Coordinates of C-alpha atoms and ligand atoms in Angstrom, one line a residue:
Chain B
M1430 CA -62.3 -197.9 90.6
S1431 CA -59.5 -197.3 93.0
D1432 CA -61.4 -199.0 95.8
V1433 CA -61.5 -202.4 94.0
L1434 CA -59.1 -203.9 96.5
D1435 CA -60.5 -202.2 99.6
K1436 CA -61.8 -204.8 102.1
P1437 CA -63.6 -202.9 104.8
V1438 CA -65.4 -204.8 107.5
R1439 CA -69.1 -204.6 106.8
G1440 CA -72.0 -205.0 109.2
L1441 CA -75.4 -206.4 108.8
A1442 CA -76.9 -203.0 107.9
W1443 CA -74.6 -202.8 104.9
F1444 CA -75.7 -206.2 103.6
A1445 CA -79.4 -205.3 104.2
L1446 CA -78.9 -202.1 102.3
K1447 CA -77.1 -203.9 99.5
Q1448 CA -80.1 -206.3 99.2
E1449 CA -82.5 -203.4 99.1
I1450 CA -80.5 -201.7 96.4
E1451 CA -80.3 -204.9 94.3
D1452 CA -84.1 -205.2 94.6
F1453 CA -84.5 -201.7 93.5
L1454 CA -82.2 -202.2 90.4
Y1455 CA -84.1 -205.4 89.4
M1456 CA -87.4 -203.6 89.8
E1457 CA -86.2 -200.8 87.7
A1458 CA -85.0 -203.2 85.0
D1459 CA -88.4 -204.9 85.1
L1460 CA -90.2 -201.6 84.4
L1461 CA -88.1 -201.1 81.3
D1462 CA -88.5 -204.6 80.1
Q1463 CA -92.2 -204.5 80.7
R1464 CA -92.3 -201.2 78.7
L1465 CA -93.6 -199.2 81.7
F1466 CA -91.6 -196.2 80.4
R1467 CA -93.6 -193.5 82.3
E1468 CA -93.3 -195.4 85.5
W1469 CA -89.6 -195.7 84.9
L1470 CA -89.3 -191.9 84.4
D1471 CA -90.8 -191.5 87.8
L1472 CA -87.7 -193.1 89.3
L1473 CA -85.4 -190.4 87.9
A1474 CA -84.4 -187.3 89.9
E1475 CA -85.2 -184.0 88.4
D1476 CA -81.5 -183.2 88.2
L1477 CA -80.6 -186.5 86.6
V1478 CA -77.4 -186.9 84.7
Y1479 CA -77.5 -189.7 82.1
F1480 CA -74.2 -190.3 80.5
M1481 CA -72.7 -192.9 78.1
P1482 CA -69.2 -192.0 77.0
I1483 CA -67.7 -193.0 73.6
R1484 CA -64.7 -195.3 74.2
R1485 CA -61.5 -194.8 72.4
N1486 CA -58.5 -196.9 71.5
V1487 CA -55.6 -195.2 73.3
K1488 CA -52.0 -196.0 74.1
F1489 CA -51.1 -197.7 77.3
G1490 CA -50.9 -195.2 80.1
Q1491 CA -53.4 -192.8 78.6
H1492 CA -56.6 -194.6 79.6
A1493 CA -57.5 -192.5 82.6
E1494 CA -57.0 -189.3 80.6
K1495 CA -58.2 -190.2 77.1
E1496 CA -60.1 -193.5 76.9
N1497 CA -63.6 -192.2 77.6
T1498 CA -65.2 -189.0 76.3
R1499 CA -66.2 -186.8 79.2
Q1500 CA -69.4 -185.7 80.6
G1501 CA -70.1 -182.0 79.9
E1502 CA -67.7 -181.8 77.0
G1503 CA -67.9 -182.6 73.3
I1504 CA -69.9 -185.6 72.0
S1505 CA -70.8 -188.8 73.8
W1506 CA -73.4 -191.4 73.1
F1507 CA -75.6 -189.9 75.8
D1508 CA -74.9 -186.8 77.9
E1509 CA -78.4 -185.7 78.8
D1510 CA -81.0 -184.9 81.5
K1511 CA -84.4 -186.0 82.5
W1512 CA -86.2 -183.7 80.1
T1513 CA -84.4 -185.4 77.2
L1514 CA -85.2 -188.9 78.5
G1515 CA -88.8 -187.8 78.9
K1516 CA -88.7 -186.8 75.2
R1517 CA -87.3 -190.3 74.3
V1518 CA -90.2 -191.9 76.1
E1519 CA -92.7 -189.5 74.6
Q1520 CA -91.3 -190.3 71.2
I1521 CA -91.8 -194.1 71.7
L1522 CA -95.3 -193.4 72.8
T1523 CA -96.2 -191.6 69.6
G1524 CA -96.4 -195.0 67.9
V1525 CA -94.7 -193.6 64.8
H1526 CA -91.1 -193.7 66.1
Y1527 CA -90.2 -196.3 63.5
A1528 CA -86.9 -197.3 65.1
E1529 CA -89.0 -198.6 68.1
E1530 CA -92.2 -199.3 66.2
P1531 CA -92.9 -202.2 66.5
L1532 CA -91.3 -202.1 69.9
S1533 CA -88.1 -204.1 70.5
R1534 CA -88.0 -207.0 72.9
V1535 CA -85.5 -206.1 75.6
T1536 CA -84.1 -207.8 78.7
H1537 CA -81.9 -205.9 81.1
M1538 CA -79.6 -208.2 83.1
V1539 CA -78.0 -206.5 86.1
S1540 CA -75.2 -208.2 88.1
N1541 CA -71.9 -207.7 90.0
V1542 CA -73.8 -205.2 92.2
R1543 CA -71.5 -203.4 94.7
L1544 CA -72.1 -200.5 97.0
L1545 CA -69.3 -198.2 96.2
D1546 CA -70.2 -195.4 98.5
V1547 CA -72.9 -194.8 101.1
T1548 CA -73.5 -191.5 102.9
P1549 CA -73.8 -190.7 105.6
S1550 CA -74.0 -194.4 106.8
A1551 CA -75.4 -197.8 106.0
E1552 CA -77.8 -197.4 109.0
N1553 CA -79.1 -194.1 107.7
P1554 CA -78.4 -193.9 104.0
A1555 CA -79.3 -190.8 102.1
E1556 CA -77.2 -191.2 98.9
I1557 CA -75.5 -194.3 97.5
T1558 CA -73.1 -194.9 94.7
V1559 CA -73.7 -198.4 93.3
G1560 CA -71.7 -200.1 90.6
C1561 CA -73.0 -203.0 88.5
R1562 CA -72.6 -204.8 85.2
F1563 CA -75.3 -204.6 82.6
L1564 CA -76.1 -207.0 79.8
V1565 CA -78.9 -205.7 77.7
Y1566 CA -80.3 -207.9 75.0
Q1567 CA -82.4 -206.4 72.3
N1568 CA -84.2 -208.2 69.6
R1569 CA -86.4 -206.3 67.1
V1570 CA -88.7 -207.1 64.3
E1571 CA -87.5 -210.6 63.2
Y1572 CA -83.8 -211.1 63.2
E1573 CA -82.2 -207.9 64.4
T1574 CA -80.3 -208.6 67.6
N1575 CA -78.0 -206.5 69.7
T1576 CA -76.2 -207.2 72.9
F1577 CA -74.9 -204.3 74.9
V1578 CA -72.5 -205.1 77.7
G1579 CA -70.8 -202.8 80.1
R1580 CA -70.4 -201.3 83.6
R1581 CA -72.8 -198.9 85.1
I1582 CA -72.3 -196.6 88.0
D1583 CA -75.5 -195.1 89.5
T1584 CA -76.0 -192.5 92.2
L1585 CA -79.2 -193.2 94.1
R1586 CA -80.9 -190.8 96.4
R1587 CA -83.3 -191.8 99.2
Q1588 CA -86.8 -190.7 98.6
G1589 CA -89.3 -191.9 101.3
D1590 CA -89.0 -195.7 101.3
S1591 CA -87.6 -195.9 97.8
W1592 CA -84.8 -194.4 95.7
L1593 CA -84.4 -191.9 92.9
I1594 CA -81.7 -192.3 90.3
A1595 CA -79.7 -189.1 90.4
R1596 CA -76.8 -190.1 88.1
R1597 CA -76.3 -193.0 85.7
E1598 CA -73.0 -193.6 83.9
M1599 CA -73.1 -196.4 81.4
I1600 CA -69.7 -197.6 80.2
L1601 CA -70.4 -199.7 77.1
E1602 CA -67.6 -202.0 76.1
Q1603 CA -67.5 -201.0 72.5
N1604 CA -65.5 -198.6 70.3
V1605 CA -67.3 -198.4 67.0
L1606 CA -70.9 -198.9 68.0
M1607 CA -71.9 -202.4 66.7
A1608 CA -75.6 -201.6 66.6
K1609 CA -77.3 -199.3 64.2
N1610 CA -79.2 -197.5 67.0
L1611 CA -79.3 -196.9 70.7
S1612 CA -83.1 -196.6 70.6
I1613 CA -83.6 -198.4 73.9
L1614 CA -83.2 -197.1 77.5
F1615 CA -80.4 -198.3 79.7
Chain D
M453 CA -60.6 -201.8 32.6
T454 CA -64.1 -201.9 31.4
T455 CA -66.9 -203.5 33.4
T456 CA -69.1 -206.4 32.3
L457 CA -72.0 -205.2 34.4
P458 CA -75.0 -203.9 32.2
I459 CA -74.7 -200.5 33.9
D460 CA -76.8 -198.5 31.4
Q461 CA -79.7 -201.0 31.7
M462 CA -79.5 -200.9 35.5
I463 CA -79.2 -197.1 35.8
D464 CA -81.9 -195.6 33.6
T465 CA -82.3 -192.1 34.9
K466 CA -84.1 -190.9 31.7
R467 CA -87.0 -193.1 32.7
G468 CA -86.3 -192.8 36.4
M469 CA -85.5 -196.4 37.2
I470 CA -82.6 -197.8 39.0
S471 CA -81.9 -201.5 39.6
R472 CA -81.8 -202.7 43.2
E473 CA -78.7 -204.6 42.2
I474 CA -76.5 -201.6 42.7
F475 CA -77.6 -201.5 46.4
V476 CA -77.2 -205.2 47.2
S477 CA -75.0 -207.0 44.8
P478 CA -71.4 -208.0 45.7
E479 CA -70.4 -207.3 42.1
F480 CA -71.4 -203.6 42.3
H481 CA -69.8 -203.4 45.7
R482 CA -66.5 -204.6 44.3
E483 CA -66.8 -202.3 41.2
E484 CA -67.4 -199.3 43.5
L485 CA -64.3 -200.0 45.5
D486 CA -62.3 -200.6 42.4
K487 CA -63.4 -197.8 40.2
L488 CA -65.1 -195.2 42.4
F489 CA -63.4 -195.1 45.8
T490 CA -59.9 -195.3 44.1
R491 CA -60.6 -192.1 42.2
A492 CA -63.1 -189.7 43.8
W493 CA -62.1 -187.1 46.3
L494 CA -62.9 -188.4 49.8
F495 CA -63.2 -186.5 53.1
V496 CA -60.5 -187.7 55.5
G497 CA -60.7 -185.3 58.5
H498 CA -60.4 -181.9 59.9
E499 CA -57.3 -179.9 60.8
S500 CA -58.6 -179.2 64.3
Q501 CA -58.0 -182.9 64.9
I502 CA -54.3 -182.6 64.2
P503 CA -53.3 -179.1 65.3
N504 CA -49.6 -179.9 66.2
P505 CA -46.7 -181.4 64.5
G506 CA -46.7 -185.2 65.1
D507 CA -50.5 -185.3 65.6
F508 CA -52.4 -188.0 63.8
F509 CA -55.9 -189.1 63.4
V510 CA -56.8 -192.5 62.0
S511 CA -59.5 -192.3 59.4
R512 CA -60.9 -194.3 56.6
M513 CA -61.2 -194.0 52.8
G514 CA -63.8 -196.4 51.6
E515 CA -63.0 -199.8 53.0
E516 CA -59.5 -198.9 54.1
S517 CA -57.9 -197.5 57.2
V518 CA -55.8 -194.4 56.6
I519 CA -53.7 -192.1 58.8
L520 CA -54.2 -188.4 58.6
C521 CA -51.0 -187.0 60.0
R522 CA -49.2 -183.7 60.5
D523 CA -45.6 -184.4 60.2
T524 CA -43.0 -183.0 62.5
H525 CA -42.4 -180.2 60.0
G526 CA -46.0 -179.3 59.9
A527 CA -47.0 -180.8 56.5
V528 CA -50.2 -182.8 56.3
H529 CA -50.3 -186.3 54.8
V530 CA -52.7 -189.2 54.3
F531 CA -51.2 -192.7 54.5
L532 CA -52.6 -196.1 54.0
N533 CA -52.5 -197.7 57.5
S534 CA -50.7 -200.8 56.4
C535 CA -47.1 -201.8 56.9
R536 CA -45.1 -202.3 53.7
H537 CA -43.6 -205.5 55.0
R538 CA -46.5 -207.8 55.8
G539 CA -49.4 -205.3 56.0
M540 CA -49.9 -205.0 59.7
K541 CA -51.8 -201.8 60.7
V542 CA -49.0 -199.5 61.8
C543 CA -51.4 -197.5 64.0
R544 CA -54.3 -198.8 66.0
Y545 CA -54.9 -195.8 68.2
E546 CA -57.6 -193.4 67.1
S547 CA -55.5 -190.3 67.5
G548 CA -52.5 -189.0 69.3
N549 CA -49.1 -187.6 68.8
T550 CA -46.0 -189.4 67.8
S551 CA -42.6 -189.0 66.1
L552 CA -42.6 -192.6 64.7
F553 CA -45.2 -195.2 63.6
V554 CA -43.7 -198.4 64.8
C555 CA -45.2 -201.6 63.3
P556 CA -46.1 -204.0 66.1
Y557 CA -45.3 -207.1 63.9
H558 CA -41.5 -206.9 63.0
S559 CA -40.9 -203.4 64.2
W560 CA -40.3 -201.5 61.0
S561 CA -40.8 -197.9 61.8
Y562 CA -41.9 -195.0 59.8
T563 CA -41.5 -191.2 60.3
T564 CA -44.5 -188.9 60.4
D565 CA -43.8 -188.0 56.7
G566 CA -44.1 -191.7 55.9
K567 CA -40.5 -192.6 55.3
L568 CA -39.3 -196.1 56.3
Q569 CA -36.7 -195.4 59.0
G570 CA -36.0 -198.4 61.2
V571 CA -35.6 -201.9 59.9
P572 CA -34.3 -204.2 62.6
L573 CA -31.1 -206.0 61.7
Y574 CA -30.9 -204.0 58.5
R575 CA -27.2 -204.4 57.9
V576 CA -27.2 -208.2 58.4
L577 CA -30.4 -209.0 56.6
Y578 CA -31.2 -206.4 54.0
E579 CA -28.0 -204.5 53.1
G580 CA -27.5 -204.2 49.4
Q581 CA -31.1 -205.2 48.6
L582 CA -33.7 -203.1 50.4
D583 CA -33.6 -199.4 49.6
R584 CA -35.6 -197.7 52.4
A585 CA -36.6 -194.9 50.1
D586 CA -38.7 -197.3 48.0
W587 CA -40.7 -198.6 51.0
S588 CA -42.4 -195.5 52.5
L589 CA -45.9 -195.8 53.8
I590 CA -48.3 -195.6 50.8
E591 CA -49.5 -192.0 50.5
T592 CA -52.4 -190.6 48.7
P593 CA -51.1 -188.9 45.6
R594 CA -53.6 -186.1 46.0
L595 CA -54.5 -184.1 49.1
H596 CA -56.3 -180.9 49.5
R597 CA -57.0 -178.7 52.6
Y598 CA -60.1 -176.5 52.4
K599 CA -61.2 -174.3 55.3
G600 CA -60.0 -176.8 57.9
T601 CA -61.2 -180.0 56.1
V602 CA -58.8 -182.4 54.5
W603 CA -59.7 -184.4 51.4
A604 CA -57.7 -187.0 49.5
S605 CA -57.9 -189.0 46.3
W606 CA -56.0 -192.1 45.2
D607 CA -56.0 -191.0 41.6
P608 CA -52.9 -189.0 40.6
D609 CA -54.8 -187.7 37.6
A610 CA -57.8 -186.4 39.6
P611 CA -58.6 -182.8 38.9
D612 CA -57.8 -180.4 41.7
F613 CA -60.3 -180.5 44.6
M614 CA -61.8 -177.1 43.9
T615 CA -62.6 -178.0 40.3
Y616 CA -64.1 -181.3 41.5
L617 CA -66.2 -179.4 44.0
G618 CA -67.3 -176.8 41.5
D619 CA -70.2 -174.5 42.3
A620 CA -71.2 -176.8 45.2
V621 CA -68.6 -174.9 47.1
D622 CA -71.1 -172.1 48.0
H623 CA -73.2 -174.7 49.9
L624 CA -70.3 -176.5 51.6
D625 CA -69.1 -173.1 52.8
Q626 CA -72.3 -172.8 54.8
V627 CA -71.0 -175.8 56.8
L628 CA -67.4 -174.7 57.1
D629 CA -67.6 -171.0 57.5
C630 CA -68.2 -169.2 60.8
R631 CA -71.8 -168.4 61.5
D632 CA -71.0 -164.7 61.1
G633 CA -69.7 -165.3 57.6
R634 CA -65.9 -165.3 58.3
P635 CA -64.3 -168.0 56.1
G636 CA -63.5 -171.3 57.8
G637 CA -63.0 -171.3 61.6
S638 CA -64.9 -174.5 62.5
E639 CA -63.7 -177.2 64.8
V640 CA -64.7 -180.8 65.3
I641 CA -66.0 -181.4 68.8
G642 CA -66.6 -185.2 68.6
I643 CA -67.1 -188.1 66.3
H644 CA -69.7 -190.9 66.2
K645 CA -68.7 -194.2 64.6
W646 CA -71.2 -196.9 64.1
I647 CA -72.1 -199.9 62.0
L648 CA -75.2 -199.7 59.9
P649 CA -76.5 -202.8 58.2
A650 CA -77.5 -201.0 55.0
N651 CA -76.0 -200.0 51.7
W652 CA -74.0 -196.8 52.0
K653 CA -75.8 -195.1 49.1
F654 CA -79.1 -195.0 51.0
A655 CA -77.4 -192.7 53.5
A656 CA -75.7 -190.6 50.8
E657 CA -78.9 -190.2 48.8
N658 CA -80.8 -189.3 51.9
F659 CA -78.6 -186.2 52.4
L660 CA -78.4 -185.5 48.7
G661 CA -81.8 -184.0 48.9
D662 CA -84.4 -186.5 49.8
T663 CA -86.7 -184.1 51.5
Y664 CA -89.6 -186.4 50.6
H665 CA -88.8 -188.6 53.6
N666 CA -89.9 -185.9 56.0
P667 CA -92.9 -188.0 57.1
S668 CA -90.6 -190.6 58.5
H669 CA -89.6 -188.1 61.2
R670 CA -93.1 -187.5 62.3
S671 CA -92.4 -188.7 65.9
V672 CA -89.8 -186.0 66.6
D673 CA -91.9 -183.3 64.8
I674 CA -94.9 -184.1 67.0
I675 CA -93.0 -184.1 70.3
G676 CA -90.5 -181.3 69.6
I677 CA -86.8 -181.9 70.1
G678 CA -85.4 -178.8 68.5
P679 CA -83.3 -176.0 70.0
S680 CA -86.5 -174.3 71.3
A681 CA -88.3 -177.5 72.3
R682 CA -87.8 -176.8 76.0
A683 CA -89.9 -173.7 75.5
G684 CA -92.6 -175.9 74.0
A685 CA -91.9 -175.6 70.3
A686 CA -92.8 -178.6 68.1
G687 CA -90.5 -179.8 65.3
R688 CA -87.0 -180.9 65.3
R689 CA -85.3 -177.6 64.3
D690 CA -86.1 -174.0 64.7
N691 CA -87.9 -172.4 61.8
E692 CA -84.9 -170.3 60.7
Y693 CA -85.9 -170.3 57.0
N694 CA -89.3 -168.8 57.2
K695 CA -90.4 -167.5 53.8
G696 CA -87.3 -168.9 52.0
Q697 CA -87.5 -170.8 48.7
H698 CA -86.3 -174.3 49.2
I699 CA -84.0 -175.4 46.4
W700 CA -82.5 -178.8 45.4
V701 CA -79.4 -178.2 43.4
N702 CA -77.2 -180.7 41.6
Y703 CA -73.8 -180.3 39.9
P704 CA -72.2 -182.1 36.9
A705 CA -69.6 -183.8 39.2
G706 CA -72.4 -185.6 41.1
H707 CA -72.9 -183.4 44.2
G708 CA -76.3 -182.5 45.4
V709 CA -77.6 -180.1 48.0
H710 CA -80.9 -179.0 49.6
S711 CA -80.6 -175.4 50.6
V712 CA -82.9 -172.4 50.9
W713 CA -82.7 -169.2 49.0
M714 CA -83.9 -166.5 51.3
P715 CA -85.9 -163.4 50.1
E716 CA -83.8 -160.3 49.6
D717 CA -85.2 -158.6 52.8
F718 CA -85.0 -161.7 55.0
D719 CA -84.5 -161.1 58.7
Y720 CA -83.4 -163.0 61.7
Q721 CA -85.9 -165.5 63.1
P722 CA -85.7 -165.8 66.9
S723 CA -84.4 -169.2 67.8
Y724 CA -82.9 -171.1 70.7
A725 CA -85.8 -170.0 72.9
Q726 CA -84.9 -170.4 76.6
Y727 CA -81.2 -169.7 75.8
P728 CA -81.0 -165.9 75.6
I729 CA -77.2 -166.0 75.2
V730 CA -77.4 -168.4 72.3
D731 CA -80.2 -166.6 70.6
E732 CA -78.3 -163.3 71.0
Y733 CA -75.2 -165.0 69.6
F734 CA -77.0 -166.2 66.5
R735 CA -78.8 -162.9 66.1
H736 CA -75.4 -161.1 66.1
C737 CA -73.9 -163.6 63.7
F738 CA -76.9 -163.3 61.4
Y739 CA -76.4 -159.5 60.8
E740 CA -72.7 -159.8 60.6
R741 CA -73.0 -162.5 58.0
K742 CA -75.4 -160.5 56.0
K743 CA -73.1 -157.5 56.1
R744 CA -70.1 -159.7 55.1
L745 CA -71.6 -161.8 52.4
G746 CA -74.2 -159.5 50.8
D747 CA -76.4 -161.4 48.3
K748 CA -74.6 -164.7 49.0
A749 CA -76.0 -164.6 52.6
R750 CA -79.3 -165.6 51.0
I751 CA -78.0 -169.1 50.7
M752 CA -78.9 -171.1 53.9
P753 CA -78.1 -174.8 54.1
F754 CA -80.1 -177.9 55.0
T755 CA -78.2 -180.9 53.8
G756 CA -76.1 -182.1 51.0
N757 CA -73.9 -184.9 49.7
L758 CA -70.5 -184.3 48.0
F759 CA -69.9 -187.1 45.6
P760 CA -69.7 -189.9 46.5
N761 CA -70.0 -190.4 50.3
T762 CA -69.5 -187.2 52.2
S763 CA -72.7 -185.8 53.5
Y764 CA -73.4 -182.7 55.6
H765 CA -75.9 -181.0 57.8
G766 CA -75.5 -177.3 57.5
R767 CA -76.9 -175.6 60.6
Q768 CA -79.2 -177.5 63.0
P769 CA -77.4 -179.8 63.5
R770 CA -74.0 -179.0 61.9
G771 CA -71.4 -181.5 60.8
L772 CA -70.0 -183.9 58.1
C773 CA -70.8 -187.6 57.8
V774 CA -68.9 -190.1 55.8
W775 CA -70.4 -193.4 54.7
H776 CA -67.8 -196.1 54.4
P777 CA -68.9 -199.3 52.6
H778 CA -68.0 -202.6 54.5
S779 CA -70.0 -204.8 52.1
P780 CA -73.0 -204.2 49.9
T781 CA -75.3 -204.4 52.9
E782 CA -73.1 -203.0 55.6
T783 CA -71.8 -199.5 56.2
E784 CA -69.5 -197.9 58.7
A785 CA -70.8 -194.4 59.4
W786 CA -68.7 -191.6 60.8
R787 CA -70.1 -188.3 61.8
F788 CA -68.0 -185.3 62.6
F789 CA -69.8 -182.7 64.7
M790 CA -68.8 -179.1 64.2
V791 CA -69.1 -175.7 65.9
D792 CA -67.3 -172.4 65.4
A793 CA -64.1 -172.7 67.3
D794 CA -64.4 -169.3 68.8
A795 CA -68.1 -169.5 69.8
P796 CA -68.8 -168.9 73.5
A797 CA -68.8 -171.9 75.8
E798 CA -72.6 -171.7 76.4
V799 CA -73.3 -171.7 72.7
K800 CA -71.1 -174.8 72.2
D801 CA -72.8 -176.5 75.1
V802 CA -76.4 -175.9 73.9
L803 CA -75.3 -177.0 70.3
R804 CA -73.6 -180.2 71.4
R805 CA -76.6 -181.3 73.5
F806 CA -78.9 -180.6 70.5
Y807 CA -76.6 -182.5 68.1
M808 CA -76.6 -185.6 70.5
R809 CA -80.4 -185.8 70.8
Y810 CA -80.8 -185.3 67.0
S811 CA -78.0 -187.2 65.3
G812 CA -76.5 -190.6 64.9
P813 CA -77.5 -193.9 66.5
A814 CA -78.7 -192.2 69.8
G815 CA -80.3 -189.3 67.9
M816 CA -84.1 -189.3 68.1
T817 CA -84.3 -188.0 64.5
E818 CA -81.8 -190.2 62.8
Q819 CA -82.7 -193.5 64.5
D820 CA -85.7 -193.5 62.2
D821 CA -83.5 -193.0 59.1
M822 CA -81.4 -195.9 60.2
E823 CA -84.4 -198.1 60.6
N824 CA -85.5 -197.2 57.0
W825 CA -82.1 -197.8 55.4
L826 CA -81.7 -201.1 57.1
Y827 CA -85.0 -202.6 56.1
A828 CA -84.9 -201.1 52.6
T829 CA -81.6 -202.8 52.1
K830 CA -82.8 -206.1 53.6
A831 CA -86.0 -206.2 51.6
S832 CA -84.2 -205.6 48.4
T833 CA -81.8 -208.6 48.5
G834 CA -84.3 -211.2 47.4
T835 CA -84.3 -212.7 43.9
I836 CA -87.7 -211.5 43.1
A837 CA -87.1 -208.1 44.7
R838 CA -84.0 -207.6 42.6
R839 CA -86.1 -208.0 39.4
Y840 CA -87.9 -204.8 40.1
P841 CA -86.2 -201.4 39.9
F842 CA -86.5 -198.5 42.4
N843 CA -88.6 -195.6 41.2
Y844 CA -86.8 -192.3 40.7
Q845 CA -89.5 -190.5 38.7
Q846 CA -90.2 -187.7 41.2
S847 CA -90.4 -184.3 39.5
L848 CA -89.2 -185.9 36.2
A849 CA -92.1 -184.9 34.1
T850 CA -93.2 -182.1 36.4
H851 CA -89.9 -180.5 37.1
A852 CA -89.7 -176.8 38.1
R853 CA -86.4 -175.1 37.7
G854 CA -84.9 -171.9 39.1
D855 CA -82.0 -169.7 38.1
M856 CA -81.0 -167.9 41.3
L857 CA -77.7 -169.9 41.6
P858 CA -75.4 -171.9 39.4
G859 CA -76.1 -175.6 39.0
D860 CA -79.3 -177.4 38.1
V861 CA -81.6 -175.7 40.5
N862 CA -84.9 -177.3 41.3
V863 CA -87.6 -175.3 43.1
Q864 CA -89.9 -178.2 44.1
I865 CA -89.0 -181.4 45.8
S866 CA -87.3 -183.5 43.2
E867 CA -85.3 -186.7 42.7
Q868 CA -83.3 -184.9 40.1
N869 CA -80.3 -184.7 42.5
A870 CA -80.4 -188.5 42.8
R871 CA -80.8 -189.1 39.1
N872 CA -77.8 -186.9 38.4
Y873 CA -75.8 -188.6 41.2
Y874 CA -76.4 -192.1 39.7
D875 CA -75.6 -190.8 36.2
V876 CA -72.2 -189.8 37.5
Y877 CA -71.9 -193.0 39.5
A878 CA -72.5 -195.0 36.3
R879 CA -69.7 -193.1 34.6
Y880 CA -67.2 -194.1 37.3
L881 CA -68.3 -197.7 37.1
K882 CA -67.8 -197.6 33.3
G883 CA -64.2 -196.3 33.9
D884 CA -64.8 -193.0 32.1
G885 CA -62.1 -190.3 32.0
W886 CA -62.1 -187.2 34.2
D887 CA -63.7 -185.1 31.6
S888 CA -66.8 -187.3 31.7
L889 CA -66.7 -187.7 35.5
L890 CA -66.7 -183.9 35.9
G891 CA -69.8 -183.8 33.6
N892 CA -67.9 -181.9 30.9
G893 CA -69.3 -184.4 28.4
D894 CA -72.8 -183.2 29.3
A895 CA -71.9 -179.6 28.2
V896 CA -70.4 -180.9 25.0
R897 CA -73.5 -183.1 24.3
Q898 CA -75.9 -180.3 25.1
A899 CA -74.1 -177.9 22.9
A900 CA -74.3 -180.3 20.1
E901 CA -78.0 -180.9 20.5
Ligands
FES1874 S1 -45.6 -206.3 59.1 FE1 -44.8 -204.5 59.7 S2 -42.7 -205.0 60.2 FE2 -43.5 -206.8 59.4
FE2_1875 FE1 -83.8 -188.1 57.9

């Protein structure tokens, strides 16, 4: 992000909001880890964009242009909407989606939370862009273990006294995917 | 060089039994790399990935990294991605455009047609000894371009690709030709690469015509993820092949396909519900194709595998997959997703979204395949497990044959494609000549009987 080095002066409202957002992200992670998939779906905005690019090995200087596949073009790991995620949940709940039957054991770690953008203001936030790191640990059946690590950029939209996820971009730090499947939710 | 492995005992297709050893043992893995991947024609890439002079795309052939490159004069090459000096990978970018491949180690540099050009301090250190002309990048002796796809073989004596492909070409064409029947015209819109802890042949065999594994996809069939699923349709694809006769066809060179032979009067089945533009596009293509191809339009594709490790999905979804062995129990899978290059943007968008939710490690359908291939491999590695062969007896005694197309056409679900595949596989491992590898020996034998 170009704002990595920005050091704006932040007031108490900003830090209170940051705390609120962190709590929201931890709660969301808990829903997934406790397999409350339908409740998790309720946190997604109807116009959700859920995007995980494929990362490529490119020459120095070409990263901005070529490193990640782009949303809305070609093939990525995920470039989908709420309907499709709803299908993923529905599939798990059939009990015969063998890639998740028996269910994996999953822990989502969320850290390095930063508010990247708040509109219109920290005192009265309607939409927030929040960056974080994820470390998702998956263990399934007996010995099969995957660790997915990367950056995430979420757009959250105020809804009543909570938030809806309107956009989630997951930037996985892998080129050739080192797992056989991406059968879990991020 | 002949092998010491008891291949005929382990691959007994007459009785329909194949040893688990070929799926898990390091010896078979080594023999495959030595005797099979060094000879067979392998898929390397697609010309849409290297449209301009100097364009390159780093691919694989079996266990090895290769560079598919269009040289600055426009000719296409496949090079081993390894410097002639100490073996460093000369290219570690996935694709790009260059006029030289400069080795990061000691800076030898190669032109896009593979010639060694730059050798630092040449005059002082190498003059009179090193002839640059002898130290080009190692190039595949055989390369063939077919309707946009690029294939290569390491065997200078390999038959030409079209002979190798044989009558399977009619089915591969269903992947490579435009939906309206114009020859070629496809483009690759993206690639998945992932590591699969399973033997590569599980994947190849699955595409070769294992229709019997349908029940493993029950979850997507129940919930519906197909092109018309948003309109409430169940299943994982549209029912385009209503009333068609499913056929499982295998060829003497080892290829196998699952296609459908449509009735003479077959008509367009509405598909892509909720996407009127896409439905209209495919309707238009359907009638154009029928006009253009006549009786051949009756062939509609599901899946297939071109010997040894290039699989395809013909329509929903559409693309080529390559299964690269890393070890007996690990495979690097590459999937190339394809569309008609000149299809309307909306059509391409609906297709790519469907491809992503269907295919590969994030695909709701294929995740279940991967689960099966992984645990089938793992559960076959044990000492006791390896004593017991896999069963390949499906439709062995109860076979039903058809004659609507060339090849060994089976009209009920059958493991005949797999039995044929492993017969050919065995011949490679025994080091047979090309006559035998192309199955010509069969014809001779049959004529004698
Ligand atoms: S290894 Fe390439 S120049 Fe030495
Ligand atoms: Fe499958």
